[in-house]
Coordinates of C-alpha atoms in Angstrom, one line a residue:
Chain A
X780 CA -111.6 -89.6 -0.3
X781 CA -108.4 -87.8 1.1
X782 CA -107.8 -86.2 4.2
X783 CA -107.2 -82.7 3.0
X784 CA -108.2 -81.4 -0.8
X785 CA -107.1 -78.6 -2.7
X786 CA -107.9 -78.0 -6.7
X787 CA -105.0 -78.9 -8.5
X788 CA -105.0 -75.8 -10.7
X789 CA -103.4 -74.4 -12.5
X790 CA -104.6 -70.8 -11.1
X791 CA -103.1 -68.2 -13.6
X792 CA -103.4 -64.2 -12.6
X793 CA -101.6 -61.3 -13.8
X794 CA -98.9 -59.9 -11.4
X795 CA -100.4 -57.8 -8.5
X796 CA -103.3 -59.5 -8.9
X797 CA -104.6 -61.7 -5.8
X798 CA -104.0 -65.0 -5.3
X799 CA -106.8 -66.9 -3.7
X800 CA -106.1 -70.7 -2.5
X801 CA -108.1 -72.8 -0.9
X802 CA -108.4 -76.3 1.4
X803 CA -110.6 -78.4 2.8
X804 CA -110.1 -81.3 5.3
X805 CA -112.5 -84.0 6.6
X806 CA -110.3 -84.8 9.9
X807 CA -112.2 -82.9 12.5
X808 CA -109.8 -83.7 14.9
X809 CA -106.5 -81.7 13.4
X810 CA -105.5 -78.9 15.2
X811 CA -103.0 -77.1 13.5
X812 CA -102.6 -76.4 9.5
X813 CA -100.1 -75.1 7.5
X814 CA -99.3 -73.4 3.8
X815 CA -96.1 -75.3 1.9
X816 CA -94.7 -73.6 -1.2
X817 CA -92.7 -75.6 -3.9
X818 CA -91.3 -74.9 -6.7
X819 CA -90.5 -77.2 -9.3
X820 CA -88.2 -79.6 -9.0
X821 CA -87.4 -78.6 -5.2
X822 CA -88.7 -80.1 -1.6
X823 CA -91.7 -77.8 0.1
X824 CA -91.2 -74.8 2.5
X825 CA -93.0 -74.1 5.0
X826 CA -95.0 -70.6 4.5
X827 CA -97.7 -69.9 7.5
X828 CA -98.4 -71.9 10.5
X829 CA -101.9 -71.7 12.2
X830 CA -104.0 -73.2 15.3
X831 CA -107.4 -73.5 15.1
X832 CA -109.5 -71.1 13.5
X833 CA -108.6 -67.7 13.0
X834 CA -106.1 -65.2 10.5
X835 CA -102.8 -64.7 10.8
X836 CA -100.6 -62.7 8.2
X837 CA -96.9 -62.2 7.6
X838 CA -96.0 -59.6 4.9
X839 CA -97.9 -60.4 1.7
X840 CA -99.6 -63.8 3.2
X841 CA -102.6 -64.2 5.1
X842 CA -103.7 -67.5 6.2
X843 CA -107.3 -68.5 7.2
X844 CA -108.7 -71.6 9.0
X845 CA -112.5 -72.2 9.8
X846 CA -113.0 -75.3 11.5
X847 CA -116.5 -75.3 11.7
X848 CA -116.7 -75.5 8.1
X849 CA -113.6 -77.4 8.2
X850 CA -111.8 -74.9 5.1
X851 CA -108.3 -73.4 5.1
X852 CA -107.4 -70.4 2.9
X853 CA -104.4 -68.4 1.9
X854 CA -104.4 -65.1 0.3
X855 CA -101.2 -64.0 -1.8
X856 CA -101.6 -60.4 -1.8
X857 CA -99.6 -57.9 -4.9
X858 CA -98.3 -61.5 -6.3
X859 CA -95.2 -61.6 -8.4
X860 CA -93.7 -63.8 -10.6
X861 CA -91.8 -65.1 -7.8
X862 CA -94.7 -66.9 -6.4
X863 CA -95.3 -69.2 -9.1
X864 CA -95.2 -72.3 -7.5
X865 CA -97.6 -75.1 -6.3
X866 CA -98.6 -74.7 -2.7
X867 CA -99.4 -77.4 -0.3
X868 CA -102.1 -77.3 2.0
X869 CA -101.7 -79.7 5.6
X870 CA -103.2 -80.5 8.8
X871 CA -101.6 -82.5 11.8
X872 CA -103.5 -82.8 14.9
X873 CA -100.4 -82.1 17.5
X874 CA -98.6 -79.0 18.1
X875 CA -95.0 -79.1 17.0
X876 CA -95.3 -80.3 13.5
X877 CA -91.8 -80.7 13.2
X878 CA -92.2 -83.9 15.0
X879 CA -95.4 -85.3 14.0
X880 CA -96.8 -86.7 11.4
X881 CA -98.6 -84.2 8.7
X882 CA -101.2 -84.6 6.3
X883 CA -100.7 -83.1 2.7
X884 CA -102.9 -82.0 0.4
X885 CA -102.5 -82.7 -3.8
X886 CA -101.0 -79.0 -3.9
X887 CA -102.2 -76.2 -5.9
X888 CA -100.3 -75.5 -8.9
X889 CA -100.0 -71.2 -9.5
X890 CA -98.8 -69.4 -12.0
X891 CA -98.5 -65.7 -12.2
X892 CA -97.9 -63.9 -15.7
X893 CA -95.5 -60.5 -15.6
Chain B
X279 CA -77.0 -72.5 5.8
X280 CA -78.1 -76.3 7.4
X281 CA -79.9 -78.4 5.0
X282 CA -81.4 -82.1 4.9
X283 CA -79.6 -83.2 2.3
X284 CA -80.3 -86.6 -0.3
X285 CA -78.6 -88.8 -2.3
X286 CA -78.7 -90.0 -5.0
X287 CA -80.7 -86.8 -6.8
X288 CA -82.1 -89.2 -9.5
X289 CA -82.0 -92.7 -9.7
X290 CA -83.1 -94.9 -12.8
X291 CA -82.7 -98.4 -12.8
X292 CA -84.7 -101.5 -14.0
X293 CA -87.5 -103.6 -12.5
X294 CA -86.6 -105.6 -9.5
X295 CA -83.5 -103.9 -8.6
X296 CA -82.8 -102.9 -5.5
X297 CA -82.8 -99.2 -4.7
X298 CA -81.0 -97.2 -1.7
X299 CA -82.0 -93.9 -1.1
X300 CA -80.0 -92.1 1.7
X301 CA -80.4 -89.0 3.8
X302 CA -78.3 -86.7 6.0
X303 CA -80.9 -84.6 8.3
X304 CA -80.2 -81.5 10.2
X305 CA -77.7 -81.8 12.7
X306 CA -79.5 -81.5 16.0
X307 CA -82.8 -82.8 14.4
X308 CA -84.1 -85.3 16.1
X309 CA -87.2 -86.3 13.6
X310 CA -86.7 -87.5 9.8
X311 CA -89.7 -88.3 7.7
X312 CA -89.5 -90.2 4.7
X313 CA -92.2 -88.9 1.8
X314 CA -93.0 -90.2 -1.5
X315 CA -94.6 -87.3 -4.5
X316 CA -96.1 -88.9 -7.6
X317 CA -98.8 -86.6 -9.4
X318 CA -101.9 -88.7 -9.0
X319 CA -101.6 -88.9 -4.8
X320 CA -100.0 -86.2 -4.1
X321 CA -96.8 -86.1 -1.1
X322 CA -97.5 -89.2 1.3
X323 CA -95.8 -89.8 4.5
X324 CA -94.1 -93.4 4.0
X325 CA -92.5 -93.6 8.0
X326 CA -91.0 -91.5 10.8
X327 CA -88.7 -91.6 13.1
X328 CA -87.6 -89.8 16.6
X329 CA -84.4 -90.3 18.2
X330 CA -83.6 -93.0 15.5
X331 CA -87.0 -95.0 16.9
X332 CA -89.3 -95.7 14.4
X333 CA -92.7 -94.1 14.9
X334 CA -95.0 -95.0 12.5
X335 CA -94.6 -96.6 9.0
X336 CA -97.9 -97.5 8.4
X337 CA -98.0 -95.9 5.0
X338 CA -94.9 -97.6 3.6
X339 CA -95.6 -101.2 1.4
X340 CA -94.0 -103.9 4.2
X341 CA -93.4 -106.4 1.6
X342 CA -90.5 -104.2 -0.1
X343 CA -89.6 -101.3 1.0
X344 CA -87.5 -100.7 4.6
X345 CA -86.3 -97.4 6.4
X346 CA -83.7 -97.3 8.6
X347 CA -81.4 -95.0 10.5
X348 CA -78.3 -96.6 11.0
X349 CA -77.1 -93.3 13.1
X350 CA -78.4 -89.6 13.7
X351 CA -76.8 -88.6 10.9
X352 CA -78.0 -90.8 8.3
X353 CA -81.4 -92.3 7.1
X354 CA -81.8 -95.0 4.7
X355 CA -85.1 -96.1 2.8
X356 CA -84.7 -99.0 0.7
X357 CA -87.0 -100.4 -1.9
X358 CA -86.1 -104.4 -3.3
X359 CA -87.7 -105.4 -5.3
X360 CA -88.6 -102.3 -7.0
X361 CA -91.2 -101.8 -9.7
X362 CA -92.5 -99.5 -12.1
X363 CA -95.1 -98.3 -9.9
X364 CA -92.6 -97.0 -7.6
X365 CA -91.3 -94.5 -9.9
X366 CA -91.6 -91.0 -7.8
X367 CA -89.8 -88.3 -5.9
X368 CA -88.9 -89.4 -2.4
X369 CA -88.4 -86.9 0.2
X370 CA -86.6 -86.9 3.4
X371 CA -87.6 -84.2 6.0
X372 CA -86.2 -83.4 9.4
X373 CA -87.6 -81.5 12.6
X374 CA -86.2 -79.8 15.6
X375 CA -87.1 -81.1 19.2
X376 CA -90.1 -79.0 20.2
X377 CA -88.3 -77.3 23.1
X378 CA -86.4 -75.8 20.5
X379 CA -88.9 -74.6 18.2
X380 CA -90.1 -77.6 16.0
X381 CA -93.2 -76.0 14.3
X382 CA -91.6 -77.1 11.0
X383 CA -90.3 -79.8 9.2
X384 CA -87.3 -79.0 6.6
X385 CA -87.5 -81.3 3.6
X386 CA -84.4 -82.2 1.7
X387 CA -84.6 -82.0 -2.3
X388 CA -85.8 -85.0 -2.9
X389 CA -84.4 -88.3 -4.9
X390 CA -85.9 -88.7 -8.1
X391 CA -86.8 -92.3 -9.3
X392 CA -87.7 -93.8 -12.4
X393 CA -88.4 -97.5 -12.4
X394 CA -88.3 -98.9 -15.8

């Protein structure tokens, strides 16, 4: 069993719509998690950055963590056609993720319809 | 605009060949990952380094593949022999010293193989 798992998708909505991803991880000990978006045929960008549990949201994202059930979220709120992408869930259990090591999970594969 | 970038952009080349993937990180990055994307595992961190040290290459295969970083400005993974099984897209990422905000790691746009 991985790490971290996310259902590969593909999660098709219409444009405004919601788009509702979700993790889970069975490392209890990872401390920080973040959302990855890639689109095809291009290297991941880093979207949110969260510790613990908690929200946090910047502009249209919102990122959730609950450790105690040990399951990471991200909303995609009035979604465009511009967010069609797959998006990477990962945990690391250090601050400063540029310079530690990160677990990924298979990526979630969205597509939203004009 | 800084950016990790990776040569060559795709690679294809026969069963036990030798393969040289190279990276440029950052400048002022002190942290370069090496990553490997196939569809059925997903991205997997292959080895790490900091300050050219190597960290931790636990998930790279010992018996044919070796990363290196000759410099800061360049990173090397090498696969010999390689095989069909290998054929992915390798990723090189680089990270900022903490102290100077390294919450993120910047990948590069990947080198993509094809082992025939």
């Amino acid at each position: 069993q991985k790490e971290v798992e996310q259902d590969p998708g593909p999660l098709s909505v219409p444009e405004g719509a919601i788009v509702s991803l979700n993790c889970t991880y069975s490392n209890s000990a990872f401390q920080y998690f973040m959302w990855y978006r890639q689109y095809s045929r291009k290297g991941p960008e880093l979207l949110m950055y969260t510790y613990s549990s908690g929200n946090k949201e910047d502009g249209r994202f919102t990122a959730q963590v609950d450790k105690s059930s040990k399951y990471i979220s991200l909303f995609i709120r009035d979604s465009q056609p511009s967010d069609s992408a797959t998006y990477l869930c990962a945990g690391t259990l250090w601050r400063g993720a540029a310079g530690n090591k990160l677990t990924f999970g298979g990526g979630t594969r969205v597509l939203v319809k004009p | 605009d800084a950016r990790v970038t990776q040569t060559p952009r795709h690679k294809v080349t026969e069963m036990g060949q030798e393969v040289t993937m190279r990276c440029q990180p950052i400048l002022g990055h002190n942290t370069v990952f090496w990553y490997r994307q196939t569809m059925m595992q997903g991205l997997e961190l292959l080895a790490y380094f900091r300050n050219r040290a190597p960290l931790d290459d636990s998930g790279m295969p010992k018996d044919r593949f070796s990363a290196e970083m000759p410099d800061a400005t360049l990173a090397t993974l090498k696969i010999q022999p390689s095989e069909p099984r290998d054929s992915a897209v390798y990723f090189c990422a680089s990270g900022p010293p903490l102290h100077r905000g390294g919450d993120t790691q910047y990948f590069g746009p990947g080198t993509r193989l094809t082992v025939l």
